[in-house]
Amino acid sequence: ASARYAAWLGDYPNSKLRERASAQYASALWSANRFADAVREGEAFLAAYPKGPFRKPVQETLDRARADLKSQQDRARQVAERKKDTDPLRQTLERAEASLGKKRYTDALNGFLQFQNRQTHPLWGRAWHGYGQTAMALGDTGKALNAWEEVIRRAASFPNTLCATECRHARAGYFFEELAEPAKALPDYLALRDRVPPKKRPDRALEQRIGLVLLALGRGGEAKPVFEALKKAEAADPVRALHWDRLIASCDSPPPVFVAADTSRRAFAVRVAADALFAAEQWKLAEKTYRKALDADIKGNDAAWCEMQRARCLANAGDHRGALTVYDGFKGKYRKSAWASDALLRAGVLCAGPMGNSKKAARYFRDILELCPDGRRAESALLHLATLTWWDREWQEADRLHREFLRKYPETPLKEEFEMFRLPLIAKRKTPFLTSEEAASRERSGKDNGNP
């Protein structure tokens, strides 16, 4: 009956009996257990004839159809759940994934291998992605890459293959993060971008990674619009805006120049990749990549740069002692490098600031004045040292160092501050800060005068 009503409605679109036929069509669909179609036709009828004489019976049919559709969907879901529970391979896969999460790699591997040569199973792609992760954790990168490649290749012919996107991410991440080979990672990242539907928002994490890979390849001109778009998307967050500004500025900076006499081309490429990660403030990954450059036998000032950047990564990640250990290499192995004074200055600032150790900071500043008395950081070192001795109330040394600074740098913009503010306070044995005793005395005096 429903088929005849459908045919009649198609043949007589302008008939005066169309309203009656449409109402009877909805009822016939419900009688035929086509509940989803009955709901669709019932809703369309009520929208088209809101005040017609058949409104009440169609509404009753629609209510019954909705209830029956819900019951039908619930039964289908229960059947699917029962089927899921009885699929032994699904249970095997879930146990393997749990073992992988607990780092029980042998158990995980045995579970994932149950899907070997079972490409037609709907869960094969998910299992083979896990197999690749397990192989990578066990250090067998060849098997991991082959597994991910197999999933990606099958997904090209069978788009419903699970975890093809995850496999591309994993492979690209390995090339960029572990091998520091951005040229191999870029095709996968661009393929992932191409899979994003046109009307869907761009994946910001993916876009940032594409920008970093381009930056690591020295293609700052192509990376810049990527970072500019990300900045625009986060325009309401001023902190993130500063982050993107720094990356955009990195795109405008000329890339470092490769000098064959100093290092190998491979080691230099790893150093450039590490610089891109540093600009993105990915401290742990950048530090690991700088170590890879050093292990690749990078030499000369490039090696000194990598060591200094390693220390900066450690400091930014909160490992201050580890950073100082690396910085101390600029008193020995790298003392004659172009970056020695920069590294020691950063060590001193780290001690004076986050670590709160002014005595140790002063030693680093004195090391700069001893090792690089005319270097580009000597002025900053002498200024910091003079300031620390003043704050530490070493009056004679503070006076001497301030006067030495004026003598050595007579054109300094700080000359007026030194002569009108700092030196007079030092002569009076005062600092710009109150001691704890002075603060307590001032508080008592305020209370005696009736101030709260």
Short mmCIF file of C-alpha atoms in Angstrom, two decimals, residues 128-444:
data_model
loop_
_atom_site.label_atom_id
_atom_site.label_comp_id
_atom_site.label_asym_id
_atom_site.label_seq_id
_atom_site.Cartn_x
_atom_site.Cartn_y
_atom_site.Cartn_z
CA TRP A 128 47.93 -2.73 12.98
CA HIS A 129 48.31 0.86 14.17
CA GLY A 130 48.78 -0.53 17.70
CA TYR A 131 51.23 -3.11 16.36
CA GLY A 132 53.30 -0.28 14.88
CA GLN A 133 53.24 1.61 18.19
CA THR A 134 54.39 -1.51 20.05
CA ALA A 135 57.17 -2.23 17.57
CA MET A 136 58.35 1.38 17.89
CA ALA A 137 58.37 1.11 21.69
CA LEU A 138 60.50 -2.05 21.38
CA GLY A 139 62.94 -0.22 19.11
CA ASP A 140 62.02 -2.01 15.89
CA THR A 141 61.43 1.08 13.78
CA GLY A 142 61.44 -0.86 10.52
CA LYS A 143 58.46 -3.01 11.52
CA ALA A 144 56.65 0.03 12.93
CA LEU A 145 57.02 2.01 9.70
CA ASN A 146 56.03 -1.01 7.59
CA ALA A 147 52.88 -1.53 9.67
CA TRP A 148 51.81 2.10 9.37
CA GLU A 149 52.60 2.12 5.66
CA GLU A 150 50.45 -0.99 5.15
CA VAL A 151 47.46 0.67 6.84
CA ILE A 152 47.91 3.87 4.83
CA ARG A 153 48.21 1.93 1.57
CA ARG A 154 45.10 -0.15 2.26
CA ALA A 155 43.10 2.95 3.22
CA ALA A 156 43.82 4.36 -0.23
CA SER A 157 41.72 1.54 -1.72
CA PHE A 158 39.34 0.99 1.19
CA PRO A 159 38.57 4.39 2.79
CA ASN A 160 36.76 2.84 5.77
CA THR A 161 40.01 1.30 7.04
CA LEU A 162 40.42 2.37 10.66
CA CYS A 163 43.33 4.48 11.99
CA ALA A 164 44.87 5.51 8.64
CA THR A 165 44.99 9.10 9.93
CA GLU A 166 46.66 8.00 13.17
CA CYS A 167 49.23 6.03 11.18
CA ARG A 168 50.11 9.09 9.09
CA HIS A 169 50.50 11.16 12.26
CA ALA A 170 52.71 8.48 13.81
CA ARG A 171 54.93 8.15 10.75
CA ALA A 172 55.31 11.90 10.30
CA GLY A 173 56.02 12.34 14.00
CA TYR A 174 58.75 9.72 13.83
CA PHE A 175 60.42 11.40 10.87
CA PHE A 176 60.28 14.87 12.44
CA GLU A 177 60.70 14.21 16.16
CA GLU A 178 62.96 11.15 16.21
CA LEU A 179 64.96 11.47 12.99
CA ALA A 180 64.77 15.27 12.66
CA GLU A 181 64.08 14.85 8.94
CA PRO A 182 61.35 17.42 8.20
CA ALA A 183 61.54 16.79 4.45
CA LYS A 184 60.23 13.24 4.99
CA ALA A 185 57.55 14.37 7.45
CA LEU A 186 56.07 17.17 5.33
CA PRO A 187 54.24 14.99 2.72
CA ASP A 188 52.33 13.15 5.46
CA TYR A 189 51.36 16.36 7.24
CA LEU A 190 50.17 17.91 3.98
CA ALA A 191 48.18 14.76 3.18
CA LEU A 192 46.51 14.98 6.59
CA ARG A 193 45.62 18.60 5.89
CA ASP A 194 44.10 17.62 2.53
CA ARG A 195 41.79 15.16 4.31
CA VAL A 196 40.19 17.91 6.43
CA PRO A 197 36.74 18.70 4.92
CA PRO A 198 36.62 22.17 3.27
CA LYS A 199 33.91 23.51 5.60
CA LYS A 200 35.54 22.17 8.76
CA ARG A 201 37.79 24.30 10.93
CA PRO A 202 41.51 23.73 10.33
CA ASP A 203 43.21 21.45 12.85
CA ARG A 204 45.34 23.97 14.77
CA ALA A 205 47.79 21.41 16.11
CA LEU A 206 48.31 20.06 12.59
CA GLU A 207 48.69 23.56 11.16
CA GLN A 208 51.30 24.45 13.76
CA ARG A 209 53.23 21.29 12.98
CA ILE A 210 53.15 22.09 9.24
CA GLY A 211 54.44 25.58 10.01
CA LEU A 212 57.26 24.19 12.15
CA VAL A 213 58.27 21.66 9.51
CA LEU A 214 58.40 24.39 6.87
CA LEU A 215 60.44 26.57 9.24
CA ALA A 216 62.83 23.67 9.90
CA LEU A 217 63.29 23.31 6.14
CA GLY A 218 64.28 26.99 5.89
CA ARG A 219 61.01 27.85 4.11
CA GLY A 220 60.04 30.68 6.43
CA GLY A 221 58.14 32.49 3.69
CA GLU A 222 55.71 29.55 3.44
CA ALA A 223 55.52 29.04 7.21
CA LYS A 224 54.70 32.68 7.95
CA PRO A 225 51.09 32.71 6.62
CA VAL A 226 50.42 29.51 8.58
CA PHE A 227 51.45 31.15 11.85
CA GLU A 228 49.62 34.37 10.95
CA ALA A 229 46.39 32.40 10.47
CA LEU A 230 46.90 30.67 13.83
CA LYS A 231 47.49 34.03 15.51
CA LYS A 232 44.28 35.37 13.99
CA ALA A 233 42.36 32.34 15.27
CA GLU A 234 43.60 33.04 18.83
CA ALA A 235 43.42 36.83 18.65
CA ALA A 236 41.48 37.02 21.93
CA ASP A 237 44.39 35.53 23.89
CA PRO A 238 47.24 38.08 24.30
CA VAL A 239 49.67 35.48 25.67
CA ARG A 240 49.20 33.23 22.65
CA ALA A 241 49.48 36.27 20.38
CA LEU A 242 53.00 36.85 21.74
CA HIS A 243 53.81 33.20 21.08
CA TRP A 244 52.76 33.49 17.45
CA ASP A 245 54.59 36.83 17.09
CA ARG A 246 57.83 35.11 18.05
CA LEU A 247 57.28 32.37 15.50
CA ILE A 248 56.37 34.90 12.81
CA ALA A 249 59.57 36.81 13.61
CA SER A 250 61.52 33.54 13.21
CA CYS A 251 60.11 33.25 9.70
CA ASP A 252 61.48 36.70 8.84
CA SER A 253 64.95 35.93 10.24
CA PRO A 254 67.52 34.76 7.68
CA PRO A 255 68.24 31.03 8.12
CA PRO A 256 71.69 30.07 9.46
CA VAL A 257 74.32 29.52 6.81
CA PHE A 258 75.78 26.06 6.31
CA VAL A 259 79.59 25.99 6.41
CA ALA A 260 80.96 22.65 5.26
CA ALA A 261 84.24 23.09 7.15
CA ASP A 262 82.47 23.28 10.52
CA THR A 263 80.02 20.40 10.37
CA SER A 264 78.21 17.87 8.21
CA ARG A 265 75.13 18.83 6.24
CA ARG A 266 73.06 16.27 8.17
CA ALA A 267 74.10 17.64 11.58
CA PHE A 268 73.41 21.18 10.42
CA ALA A 269 69.90 20.21 9.23
CA VAL A 270 69.17 18.69 12.65
CA ARG A 271 70.34 21.91 14.32
CA VAL A 272 67.94 23.96 12.14
CA ALA A 273 65.06 21.62 13.06
CA ALA A 274 65.92 22.06 16.75
CA ASP A 275 65.87 25.85 16.30
CA ALA A 276 62.33 25.63 14.91
CA LEU A 277 61.18 23.57 17.90
CA PHE A 278 62.86 26.03 20.26
CA ALA A 279 61.03 28.94 18.63
CA ALA A 280 57.78 27.02 19.22
CA GLU A 281 58.72 26.66 22.93
CA GLN A 282 58.62 22.87 22.73
CA TRP A 283 61.43 22.67 25.25
CA LYS A 284 61.80 18.92 25.81
CA LEU A 285 61.62 18.02 22.13
CA ALA A 286 63.96 20.86 21.19
CA GLU A 287 66.52 19.79 23.82
CA LYS A 288 66.43 16.22 22.52
CA THR A 289 66.90 17.44 18.96
CA TYR A 290 69.88 19.63 19.91
CA ARG A 291 71.42 16.50 21.49
CA LYS A 292 70.86 14.66 18.21
CA ALA A 293 72.76 17.42 16.38
CA LEU A 294 75.65 17.07 18.84
CA ASP A 295 75.60 13.28 18.43
CA ALA A 296 75.74 13.83 14.65
CA ASP A 297 79.19 15.37 15.22
CA ILE A 298 78.28 19.01 14.78
CA LYS A 299 81.39 21.13 15.29
CA GLY A 300 82.73 24.57 16.06
CA ASN A 301 80.42 27.42 16.93
CA ASP A 302 77.45 25.36 15.74
CA ALA A 303 78.20 22.85 18.52
CA ALA A 304 78.55 25.66 21.06
CA TRP A 305 75.20 27.09 19.91
CA CYS A 306 73.52 23.69 20.37
CA GLU A 307 74.92 23.35 23.89
CA MET A 308 73.75 26.83 24.88
CA GLN A 309 70.29 26.18 23.45
CA ARG A 310 70.15 22.86 25.28
CA ALA A 311 70.77 24.70 28.53
CA ARG A 312 68.05 27.23 27.71
CA CYS A 313 65.61 24.40 27.03
CA LEU A 314 66.43 22.76 30.35
CA ALA A 315 66.04 26.07 32.20
CA ASN A 316 62.69 26.79 30.56
CA ALA A 317 61.51 23.28 31.42
CA GLY A 318 62.40 23.91 35.09
CA ASP A 319 65.65 21.89 35.30
CA HIS A 320 67.84 24.75 36.55
CA ARG A 321 70.64 22.57 37.89
CA GLY A 322 70.81 20.63 34.65
CA ALA A 323 71.00 23.91 32.74
CA LEU A 324 73.88 25.17 34.88
CA THR A 325 75.78 21.92 34.31
CA VAL A 326 75.58 22.53 30.55
CA TYR A 327 76.42 26.23 30.91
CA ASP A 328 79.55 25.30 32.90
CA GLY A 329 80.93 23.75 29.71
CA PHE A 330 81.50 27.32 28.49
CA LYS A 331 84.18 27.74 31.16
CA GLY A 332 86.09 24.84 29.64
CA LYS A 333 85.42 23.08 26.33
CA TYR A 334 83.60 25.99 24.73
CA ARG A 335 85.36 28.90 26.44
CA LYS A 336 86.79 30.16 23.15
CA SER A 337 83.56 29.86 21.18
CA ALA A 338 81.56 32.82 19.90
CA TRP A 339 78.76 31.93 22.33
CA ALA A 340 80.80 31.67 25.55
CA SER A 341 79.87 35.09 26.95
CA ASP A 342 76.19 34.66 25.98
CA ALA A 343 75.98 31.31 27.75
CA LEU A 344 77.71 32.47 30.92
CA LEU A 345 75.53 35.60 31.05
CA ARG A 346 72.41 33.44 30.85
CA ALA A 347 73.79 31.23 33.62
CA GLY A 348 74.31 34.27 35.83
CA VAL A 349 70.81 35.60 35.17
CA LEU A 350 69.38 32.14 35.94
CA CYS A 351 71.20 32.10 39.30
CA ALA A 352 70.23 35.67 40.20
CA GLY A 353 66.60 35.26 39.16
CA PRO A 354 64.79 31.90 39.42
CA MET A 355 67.44 30.28 41.64
CA GLY A 356 67.87 33.29 43.96
CA ASN A 357 71.61 32.76 44.40
CA SER A 358 73.29 36.15 43.92
CA LYS A 359 76.74 34.93 45.03
CA LYS A 360 76.82 32.23 42.39
CA ALA A 361 75.45 34.65 39.80
CA ALA A 362 78.26 37.10 40.59
CA ARG A 363 80.83 34.38 39.90
CA TYR A 364 79.42 33.79 36.42
CA PHE A 365 79.53 37.53 35.65
CA ARG A 366 83.15 37.68 36.85
CA ASP A 367 83.96 34.69 34.62
CA ILE A 368 82.72 36.68 31.61
CA LEU A 369 84.90 39.66 32.54
CA GLU A 370 87.87 37.34 32.89
CA LEU A 371 87.33 35.16 29.80
CA CYS A 372 85.85 37.77 27.46
CA PRO A 373 86.78 41.23 28.87
CA ASP A 374 86.03 42.94 25.57
CA GLY A 375 83.28 40.59 24.36
CA ARG A 376 79.80 41.69 23.36
CA ARG A 377 78.38 40.63 26.76
CA ALA A 378 81.08 42.26 28.92
CA GLU A 379 79.04 45.45 29.39
CA SER A 380 75.95 43.53 30.54
CA ALA A 381 78.07 41.34 32.84
CA LEU A 382 79.69 44.36 34.51
CA LEU A 383 76.32 46.07 34.92
CA HIS A 384 74.74 42.96 36.49
CA LEU A 385 77.75 42.44 38.74
CA ALA A 386 77.71 46.06 39.95
CA THR A 387 73.98 45.83 40.62
CA LEU A 388 74.28 42.58 42.57
CA THR A 389 77.07 43.89 44.81
CA TRP A 390 74.91 46.96 45.55
CA TRP A 391 71.87 44.85 46.40
CA ASP A 392 74.07 42.60 48.56
CA ARG A 393 75.30 45.72 50.44
CA GLU A 394 78.96 45.27 49.50
CA TRP A 395 79.38 49.04 49.58
CA GLN A 396 83.05 49.47 48.64
CA GLU A 397 82.92 46.91 45.85
CA ALA A 398 79.62 48.33 44.59
CA ASP A 399 81.09 51.84 44.45
CA ARG A 400 84.21 50.60 42.66
CA LEU A 401 82.27 48.59 40.07
CA HIS A 402 79.81 51.41 39.31
CA ARG A 403 82.68 53.85 38.76
CA GLU A 404 84.54 51.31 36.65
CA PHE A 405 81.40 50.88 34.52
CA LEU A 406 81.18 54.67 33.94
CA ARG A 407 84.86 54.84 33.08
CA LYS A 408 84.70 51.92 30.66
CA TYR A 409 81.37 52.90 29.04
CA PRO A 410 81.18 56.70 29.25
CA GLU A 411 78.42 56.92 26.62
CA THR A 412 76.07 54.60 28.47
CA PRO A 413 72.42 55.77 28.70
CA LEU A 414 72.60 54.76 32.39
CA LYS A 415 75.12 57.51 33.21
CA GLU A 416 72.55 59.85 34.76
CA GLU A 417 71.00 57.04 36.80
CA PHE A 418 74.41 56.05 38.13
CA GLU A 419 75.49 59.59 39.05
CA MET A 420 72.18 60.93 40.37
CA PHE A 421 70.67 57.84 41.99
CA ARG A 422 72.87 54.80 42.45
CA LEU A 423 76.19 56.29 43.62
CA PRO A 424 74.55 58.71 46.13
CA LEU A 425 72.58 55.82 47.65
CA ILE A 426 75.71 53.66 47.81
CA ALA A 427 77.54 56.51 49.58
CA LYS A 428 74.70 56.58 52.15
CA ARG A 429 74.90 52.78 52.39
CA LYS A 430 71.37 52.36 51.12
CA THR A 431 69.71 50.14 48.54
CA PRO A 432 66.37 50.64 46.75
CA PHE A 433 64.98 47.84 48.92
CA LEU A 434 64.15 47.69 52.62
CA THR A 435 65.69 45.05 54.84
CA SER A 436 63.31 42.92 56.90
CA GLU A 437 64.27 44.97 60.00
CA GLU A 438 63.60 48.25 58.19
CA ALA A 439 60.25 46.99 56.92
CA ALA A 440 59.24 45.88 60.44
CA SER A 441 60.33 49.24 61.90
CA ARG A 442 58.31 51.16 59.30
CA GLU A 443 55.27 49.00 60.02
CA ARG A 444 55.56 49.65 63.79
#
